[in-house]
Coordinates of C-alpha atoms in Angstrom, one line a residue:
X147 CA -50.5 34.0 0.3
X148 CA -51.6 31.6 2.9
X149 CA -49.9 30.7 6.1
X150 CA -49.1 27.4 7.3
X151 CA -48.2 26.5 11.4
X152 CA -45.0 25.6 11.8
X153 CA -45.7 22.4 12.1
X154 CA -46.7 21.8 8.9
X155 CA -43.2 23.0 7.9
X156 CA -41.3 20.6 10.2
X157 CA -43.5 17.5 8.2
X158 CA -43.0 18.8 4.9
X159 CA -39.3 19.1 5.6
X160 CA -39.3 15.3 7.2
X161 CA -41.4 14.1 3.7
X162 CA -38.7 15.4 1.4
X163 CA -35.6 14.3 3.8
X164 CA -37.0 10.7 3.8
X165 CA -37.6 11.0 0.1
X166 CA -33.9 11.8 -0.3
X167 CA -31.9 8.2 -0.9
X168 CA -29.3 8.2 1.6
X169 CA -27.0 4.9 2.0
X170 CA -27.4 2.9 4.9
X171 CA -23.3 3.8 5.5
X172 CA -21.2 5.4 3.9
X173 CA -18.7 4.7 1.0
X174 CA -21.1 1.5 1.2
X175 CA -20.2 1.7 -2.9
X176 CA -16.6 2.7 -2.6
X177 CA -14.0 5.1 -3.2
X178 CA -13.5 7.6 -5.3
X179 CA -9.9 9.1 -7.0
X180 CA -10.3 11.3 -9.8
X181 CA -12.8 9.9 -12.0
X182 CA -12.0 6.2 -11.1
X183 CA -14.4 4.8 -8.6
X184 CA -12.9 1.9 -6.4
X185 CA -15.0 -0.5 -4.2
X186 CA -12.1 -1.6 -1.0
X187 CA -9.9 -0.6 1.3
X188 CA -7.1 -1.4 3.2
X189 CA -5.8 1.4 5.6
X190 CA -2.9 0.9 8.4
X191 CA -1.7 3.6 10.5
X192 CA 1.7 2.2 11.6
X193 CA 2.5 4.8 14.5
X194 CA 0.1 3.2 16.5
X195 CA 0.5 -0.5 15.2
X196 CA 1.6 -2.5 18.4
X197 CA 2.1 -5.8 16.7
X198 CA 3.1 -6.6 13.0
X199 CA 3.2 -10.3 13.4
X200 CA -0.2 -10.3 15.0
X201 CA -1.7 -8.0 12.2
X202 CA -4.3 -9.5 9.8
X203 CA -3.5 -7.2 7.1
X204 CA 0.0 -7.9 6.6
X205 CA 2.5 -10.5 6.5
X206 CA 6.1 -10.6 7.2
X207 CA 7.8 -12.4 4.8
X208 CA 10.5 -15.2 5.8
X209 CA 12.5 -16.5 2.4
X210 CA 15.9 -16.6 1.1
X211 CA 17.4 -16.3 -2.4
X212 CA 20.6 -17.0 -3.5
X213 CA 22.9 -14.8 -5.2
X214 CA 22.7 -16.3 -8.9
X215 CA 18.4 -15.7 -7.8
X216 CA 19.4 -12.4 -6.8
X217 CA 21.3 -11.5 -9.4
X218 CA 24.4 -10.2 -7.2
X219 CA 27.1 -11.3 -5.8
X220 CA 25.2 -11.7 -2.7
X221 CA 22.1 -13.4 -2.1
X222 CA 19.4 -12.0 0.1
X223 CA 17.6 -13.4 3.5
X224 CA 14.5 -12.0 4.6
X225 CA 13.5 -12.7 8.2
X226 CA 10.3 -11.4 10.5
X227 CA 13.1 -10.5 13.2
X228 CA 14.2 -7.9 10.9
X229 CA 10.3 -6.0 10.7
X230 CA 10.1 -4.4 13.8
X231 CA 6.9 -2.7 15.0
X232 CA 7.8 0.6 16.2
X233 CA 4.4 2.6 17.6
X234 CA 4.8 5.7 19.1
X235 CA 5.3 6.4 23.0
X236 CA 2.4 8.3 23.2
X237 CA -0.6 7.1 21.6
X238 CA -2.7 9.9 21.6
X239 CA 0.6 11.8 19.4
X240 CA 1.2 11.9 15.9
X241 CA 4.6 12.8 16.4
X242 CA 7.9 11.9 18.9
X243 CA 10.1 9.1 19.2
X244 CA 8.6 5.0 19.2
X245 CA 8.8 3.2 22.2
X246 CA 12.1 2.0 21.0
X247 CA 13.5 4.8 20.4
X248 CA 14.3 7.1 17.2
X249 CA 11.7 7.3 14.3
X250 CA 8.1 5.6 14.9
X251 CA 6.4 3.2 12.6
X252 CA 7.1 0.2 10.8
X253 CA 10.9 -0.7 10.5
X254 CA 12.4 -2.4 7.8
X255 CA 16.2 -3.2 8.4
X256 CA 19.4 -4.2 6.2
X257 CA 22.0 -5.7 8.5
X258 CA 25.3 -3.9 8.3
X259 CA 28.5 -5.8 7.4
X260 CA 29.4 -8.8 5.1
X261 CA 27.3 -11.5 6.1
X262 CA 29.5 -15.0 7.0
X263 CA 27.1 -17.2 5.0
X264 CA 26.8 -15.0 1.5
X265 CA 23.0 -13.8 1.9
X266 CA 22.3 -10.2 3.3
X267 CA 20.0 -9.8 6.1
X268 CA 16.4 -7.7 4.9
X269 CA 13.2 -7.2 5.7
X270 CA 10.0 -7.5 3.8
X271 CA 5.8 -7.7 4.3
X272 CA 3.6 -8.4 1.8
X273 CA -0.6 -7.4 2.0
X274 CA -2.8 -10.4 2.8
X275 CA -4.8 -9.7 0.0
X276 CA -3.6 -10.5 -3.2
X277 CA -6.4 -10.0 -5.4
X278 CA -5.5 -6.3 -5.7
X279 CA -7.1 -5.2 -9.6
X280 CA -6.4 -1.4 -10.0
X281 CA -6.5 1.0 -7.6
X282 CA -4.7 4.4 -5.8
X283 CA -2.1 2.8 -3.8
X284 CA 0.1 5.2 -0.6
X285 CA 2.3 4.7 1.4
X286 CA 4.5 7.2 3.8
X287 CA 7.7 6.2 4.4
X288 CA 11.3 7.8 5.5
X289 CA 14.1 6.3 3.7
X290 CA 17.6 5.6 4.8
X291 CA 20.6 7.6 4.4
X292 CA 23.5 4.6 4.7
X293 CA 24.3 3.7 1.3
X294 CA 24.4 0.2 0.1
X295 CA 20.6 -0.9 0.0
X296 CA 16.9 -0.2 -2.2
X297 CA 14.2 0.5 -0.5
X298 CA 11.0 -0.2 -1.8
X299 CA 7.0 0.7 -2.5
X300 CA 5.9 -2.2 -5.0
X301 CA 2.8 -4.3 -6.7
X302 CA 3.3 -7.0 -8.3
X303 CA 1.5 -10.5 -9.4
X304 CA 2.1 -13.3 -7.3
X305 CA 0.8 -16.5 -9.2
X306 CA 2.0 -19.9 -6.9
X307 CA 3.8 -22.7 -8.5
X308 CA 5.4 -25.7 -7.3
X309 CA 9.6 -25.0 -6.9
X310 CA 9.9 -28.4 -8.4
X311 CA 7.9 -28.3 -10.9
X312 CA 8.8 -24.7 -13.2
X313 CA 11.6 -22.7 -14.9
X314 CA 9.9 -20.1 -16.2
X315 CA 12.7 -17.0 -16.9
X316 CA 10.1 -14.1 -15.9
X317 CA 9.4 -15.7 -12.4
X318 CA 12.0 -15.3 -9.7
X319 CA 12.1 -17.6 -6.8
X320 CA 11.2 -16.0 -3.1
X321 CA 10.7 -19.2 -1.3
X322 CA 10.0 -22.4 -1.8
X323 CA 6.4 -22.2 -3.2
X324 CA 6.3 -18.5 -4.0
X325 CA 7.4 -16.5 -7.3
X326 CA 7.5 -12.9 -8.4
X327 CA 5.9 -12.8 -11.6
X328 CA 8.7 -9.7 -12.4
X329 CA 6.6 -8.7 -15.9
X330 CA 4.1 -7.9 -14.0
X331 CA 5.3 -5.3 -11.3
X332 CA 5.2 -1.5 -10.2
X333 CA 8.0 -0.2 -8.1
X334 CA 9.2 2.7 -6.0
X335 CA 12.6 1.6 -6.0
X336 CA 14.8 4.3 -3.6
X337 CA 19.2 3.4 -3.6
X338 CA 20.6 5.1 -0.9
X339 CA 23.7 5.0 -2.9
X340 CA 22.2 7.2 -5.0
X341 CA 21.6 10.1 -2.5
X342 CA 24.1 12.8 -2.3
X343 CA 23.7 15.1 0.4
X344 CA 26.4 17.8 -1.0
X345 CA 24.5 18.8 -4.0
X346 CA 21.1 17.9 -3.3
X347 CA 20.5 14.9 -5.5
X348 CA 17.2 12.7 -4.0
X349 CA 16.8 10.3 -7.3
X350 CA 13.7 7.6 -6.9
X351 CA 13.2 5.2 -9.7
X352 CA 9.7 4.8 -11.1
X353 CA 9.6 1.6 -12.7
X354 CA 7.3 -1.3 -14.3
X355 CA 8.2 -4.3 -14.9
X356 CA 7.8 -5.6 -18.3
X357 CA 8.6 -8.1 -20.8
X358 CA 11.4 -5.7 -22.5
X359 CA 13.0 -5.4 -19.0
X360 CA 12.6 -9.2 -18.4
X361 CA 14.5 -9.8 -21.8
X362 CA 17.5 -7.2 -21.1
X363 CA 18.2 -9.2 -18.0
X364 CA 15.6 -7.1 -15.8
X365 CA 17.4 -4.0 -16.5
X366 CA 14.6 -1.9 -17.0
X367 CA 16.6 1.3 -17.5
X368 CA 16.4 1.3 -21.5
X369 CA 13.0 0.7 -21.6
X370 CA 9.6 3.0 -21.6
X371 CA 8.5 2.0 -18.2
X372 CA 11.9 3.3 -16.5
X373 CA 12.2 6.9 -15.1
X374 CA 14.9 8.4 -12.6
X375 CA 13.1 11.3 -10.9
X376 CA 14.9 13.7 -8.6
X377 CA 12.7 14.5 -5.8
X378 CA 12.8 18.0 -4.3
X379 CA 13.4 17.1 -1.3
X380 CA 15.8 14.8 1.0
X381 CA 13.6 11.5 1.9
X382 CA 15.5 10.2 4.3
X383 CA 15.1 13.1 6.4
X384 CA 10.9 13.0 6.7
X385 CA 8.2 11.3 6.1
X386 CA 6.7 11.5 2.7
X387 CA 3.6 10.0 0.4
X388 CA 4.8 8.3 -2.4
X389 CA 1.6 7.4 -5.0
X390 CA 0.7 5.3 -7.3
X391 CA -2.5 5.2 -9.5
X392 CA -3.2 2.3 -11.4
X393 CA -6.0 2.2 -14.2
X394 CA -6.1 -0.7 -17.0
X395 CA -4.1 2.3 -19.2
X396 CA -1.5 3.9 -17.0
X397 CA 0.0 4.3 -14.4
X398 CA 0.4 7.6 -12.2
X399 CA 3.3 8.2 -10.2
X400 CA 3.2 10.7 -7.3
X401 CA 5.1 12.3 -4.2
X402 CA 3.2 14.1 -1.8
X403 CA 0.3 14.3 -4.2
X404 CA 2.7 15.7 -7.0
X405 CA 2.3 14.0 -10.2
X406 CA 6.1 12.8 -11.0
X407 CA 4.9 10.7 -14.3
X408 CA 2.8 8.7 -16.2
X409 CA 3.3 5.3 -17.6
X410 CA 1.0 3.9 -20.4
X411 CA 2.7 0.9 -21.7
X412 CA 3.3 -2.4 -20.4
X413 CA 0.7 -2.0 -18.1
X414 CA -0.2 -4.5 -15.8
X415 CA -3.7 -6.2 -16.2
X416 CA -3.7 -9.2 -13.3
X417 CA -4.3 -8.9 -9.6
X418 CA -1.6 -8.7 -7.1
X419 CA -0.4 -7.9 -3.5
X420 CA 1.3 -4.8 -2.3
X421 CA 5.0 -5.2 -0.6
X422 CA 7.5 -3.0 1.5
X423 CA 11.0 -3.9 1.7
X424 CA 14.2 -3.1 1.9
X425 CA 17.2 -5.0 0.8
X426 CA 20.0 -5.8 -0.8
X427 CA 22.3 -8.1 -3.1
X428 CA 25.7 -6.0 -3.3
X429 CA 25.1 -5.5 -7.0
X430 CA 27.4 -2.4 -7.7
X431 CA 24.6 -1.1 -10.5
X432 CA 21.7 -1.3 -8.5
X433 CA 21.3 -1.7 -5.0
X434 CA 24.9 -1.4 -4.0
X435 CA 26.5 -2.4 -0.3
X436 CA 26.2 -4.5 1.6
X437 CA 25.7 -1.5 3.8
X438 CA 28.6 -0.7 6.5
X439 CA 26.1 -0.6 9.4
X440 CA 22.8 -1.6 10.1
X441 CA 20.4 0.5 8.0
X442 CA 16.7 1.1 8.4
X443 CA 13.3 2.6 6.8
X444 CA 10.4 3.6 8.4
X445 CA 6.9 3.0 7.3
X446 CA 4.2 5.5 9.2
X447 CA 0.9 4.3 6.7
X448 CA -0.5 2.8 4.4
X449 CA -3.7 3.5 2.4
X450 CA -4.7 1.5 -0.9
X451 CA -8.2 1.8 -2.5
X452 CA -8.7 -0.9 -5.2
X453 CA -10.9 -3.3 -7.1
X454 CA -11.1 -6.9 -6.2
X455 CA -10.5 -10.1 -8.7
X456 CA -12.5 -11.7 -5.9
X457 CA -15.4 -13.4 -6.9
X458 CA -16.7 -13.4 -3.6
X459 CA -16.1 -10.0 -3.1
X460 CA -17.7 -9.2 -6.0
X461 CA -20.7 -10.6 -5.4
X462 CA -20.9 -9.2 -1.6
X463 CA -20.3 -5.6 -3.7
X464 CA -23.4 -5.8 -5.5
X465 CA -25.6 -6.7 -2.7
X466 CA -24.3 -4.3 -0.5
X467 CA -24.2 -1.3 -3.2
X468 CA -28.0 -0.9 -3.6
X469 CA -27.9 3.1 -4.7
X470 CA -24.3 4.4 -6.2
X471 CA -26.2 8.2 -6.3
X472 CA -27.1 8.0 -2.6
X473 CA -26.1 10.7 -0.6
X474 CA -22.5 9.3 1.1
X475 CA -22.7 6.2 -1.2
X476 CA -19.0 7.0 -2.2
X477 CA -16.7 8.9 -1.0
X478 CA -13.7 11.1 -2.4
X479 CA -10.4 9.9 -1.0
X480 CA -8.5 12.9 -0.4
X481 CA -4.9 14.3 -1.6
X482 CA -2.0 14.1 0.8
X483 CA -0.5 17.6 -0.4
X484 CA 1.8 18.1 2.2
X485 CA 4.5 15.5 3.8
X486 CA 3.0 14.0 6.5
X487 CA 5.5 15.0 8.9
X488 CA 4.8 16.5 12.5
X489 CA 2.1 16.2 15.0
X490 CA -0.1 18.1 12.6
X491 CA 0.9 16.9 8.8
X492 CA 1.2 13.8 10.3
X493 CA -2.5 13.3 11.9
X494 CA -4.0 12.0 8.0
X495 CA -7.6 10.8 7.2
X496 CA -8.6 7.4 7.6
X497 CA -11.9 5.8 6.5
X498 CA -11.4 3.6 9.0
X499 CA -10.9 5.5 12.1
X500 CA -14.2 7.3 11.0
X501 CA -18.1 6.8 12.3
X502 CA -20.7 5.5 10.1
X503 CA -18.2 3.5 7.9
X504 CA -19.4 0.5 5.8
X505 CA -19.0 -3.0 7.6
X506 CA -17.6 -6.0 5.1
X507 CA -14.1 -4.5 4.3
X508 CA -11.2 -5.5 4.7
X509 CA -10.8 -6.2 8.3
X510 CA -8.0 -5.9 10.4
X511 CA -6.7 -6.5 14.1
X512 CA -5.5 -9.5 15.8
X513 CA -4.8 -13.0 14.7
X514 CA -4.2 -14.0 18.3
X515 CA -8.0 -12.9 19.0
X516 CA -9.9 -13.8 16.7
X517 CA -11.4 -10.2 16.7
X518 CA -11.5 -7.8 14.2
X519 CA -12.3 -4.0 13.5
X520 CA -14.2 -2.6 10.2
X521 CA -14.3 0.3 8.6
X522 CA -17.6 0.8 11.3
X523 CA -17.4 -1.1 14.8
X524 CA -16.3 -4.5 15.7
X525 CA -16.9 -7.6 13.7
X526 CA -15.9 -11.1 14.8
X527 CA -15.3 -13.4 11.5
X528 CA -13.6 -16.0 12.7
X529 CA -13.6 -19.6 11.6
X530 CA -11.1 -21.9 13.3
X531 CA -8.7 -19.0 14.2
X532 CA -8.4 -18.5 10.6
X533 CA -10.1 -14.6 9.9
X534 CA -12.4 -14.7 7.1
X535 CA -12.2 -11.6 4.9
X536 CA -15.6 -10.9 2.8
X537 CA -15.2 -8.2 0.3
X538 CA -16.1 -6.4 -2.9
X539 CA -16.1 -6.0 -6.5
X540 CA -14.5 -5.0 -9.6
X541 CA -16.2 -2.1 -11.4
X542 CA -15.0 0.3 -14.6
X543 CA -13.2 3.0 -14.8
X544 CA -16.9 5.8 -14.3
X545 CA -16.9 8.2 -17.0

């Protein structure tokens, strides 16, 4: 058998490595989630979030609807005063109380009482994107314990109109140029009413929004796309995931990576936004209250991985996908398996917070800069003061 020097070993080894296709970054193609591959992010880790109203990612929503719009005897009032960035003191922790006090994160607060002028104090932020098309959607949260308000994880279709110029039944009116397209909708939806302490009792209801629900007065209890879950465990005492997957055949409903059902009809099929709220219209069947006292829950992340309706993004996809089968071409998103609770549970992965990450997705930072981060480095898209977001494309579900 002949022998070779060992240099001839370190250049054979250096011909096959180079041989090897390797992606210039990774996830450069996306995300993967079972079998579903998905080609953008959007990851915020609100412990550390300074700012909400300075965040390119996500808007705080300003709007009022009255109580025949919100079905109740109250109406509802959404204001940015009421979404309160609440990072932790420490910004090396995971854990400990925010720098105002009590739990960190993202708060979202119901005003106690009964309001003077008939509308309910809430709070609400919606994701700048809106061309959302399928994807594995998370967010951690810890709930509220005062009765009298929903709070909730959602998608839904936001198509624009005019306010002078529609009645359209499905479409609820959130401001004066903005509609909820309510057939087209998938909700957490947590009443605080509905948690009892004494025996244990956590309900969460898993809903979509469909024409059937639209017809019975959006009462989508008697309908397919309705369940009442009882969690096993007591949400407005930690953080938990709550999970949805959403393919063009079902959608997948989870709780700390926990599958709690699966929805196959009525499923939605346009692009949308993702919203975090918490309010409520006094309606003794649903949300309940007002609340007695000011009530408030706490968003720690969020992590969606989705398709774009984006042309744009689409096309900025494809050039920037050149080898699917590369070695770190996509990467597996993992499972959240236990609540992220803790200095420890609490520390979850983010693509974003990682090294050799793939530039041209979705950006975020500051508005007030002009400057932006990617999943890799610093990026400055700035046009105006207005941040340009380049992005991605839809592909199939792989086999």
């Amino acid at each position: 058998m002949p022998t070779f020097p060992t240099p001839f070993y370190a250049l054979l080894f250096l011909f096959l490595f180079l041989l090897t296709p390797l992606a210039h970054a990774d996830c450069e193609c996306g995300y993967t989630v079972s079998s579903a591959l998905y080609t953008d992010l959007l990851e915020t880790d609100f412990l550390h979030l300074p700012n909400i109203t300075l965040d390119t990612d996500w808007e705080p929503q300003n709007y009022t609807v009255s109580p025949a719009a919100a079905r109740g005897p109250y109406g509802k009032n959404a204001t940015i005063g009421n979404v309160i960035a609440n990072p932790l003191q420490n910004n090396n922790s995971w854990a400990g109380e925010g720098v105002l006090g009590g739990d960190p994160g993202l708060q979202l607060w119901v005003r106690g009482g009964t309001p003077a002028n008939g509308l309910i104090p809430m709070a609400e932020v919606a994701s700048a994107r809106e061309d959302m098309l399928y994807g594995s959607f998370r967010a951690a949260m810890k709930l509220t314990g005062t009765s009298g308000t929903c709070g909730a994880f959602f998608w839904v279709h936001l198509p624009i109109f005019p306010s002078h110029s529609i009645s359209v039944p499905s479409l609820t009116m959130i401001s004066e140029h903005q509609f909820y397209n309510n057939t087209q909708e998938i909700d957490f939806e947590f009443l605080s009413r509905q948690f009892i302490s004494t025996n244990n009792t956590y309900p969460v209801n898993l809903v979509l929004q469909s024409p059937a629900s639209a017809a019975a007065g959006f009462n989508a209890a008697d309908t397919p796309t309705f369940t009442l879950y009882r969690l096993p465990f007591a949400p407005d005492t930690a953080y938990h995931e709550y999970r949805f997957d959403w393919s063009p055949s079902s959608v997948d409903f989870y709780a700390d990576s926990v599958l709690l059902t699966t929805m196959n009809v009525s499923v939605p099929s346009t692009a949308g936004s993702i919203h975090l709220s918490q309010w409520s219209n006094g309606d003794p069947t649903w949300s309940g209250g007002p609340p007695s006292q000011d009530a408030v829950v706490t968003v720690e992340y969020f992590k969606g991985y989705f398709n774009s309706s984006n042309p744009s993004r689409q096309k900025d996809w494809t050039l920037r996908c050149k080898d699917p089968s590369a070695v770190n071409a996509t990467c597996p998103v993992p499972n959240q398996t236990v609540a992220p609770d803790g200095n420890s549970s609490a520390n979850t992965f983010f693509f974003s917070k990682e090294a050799n990450m793939t530039v041209n997705q979705t950006v975020y930072g500051t508005k007030e800069s002009g400057t932006v981060g990617s999943a890799m480095g610093k990026v400055e898209w700035a046009l105006g003061g207005v941040v340009v977001l380049v992005g991605v494309v839809i592909v199939g579900i792989l086999d």
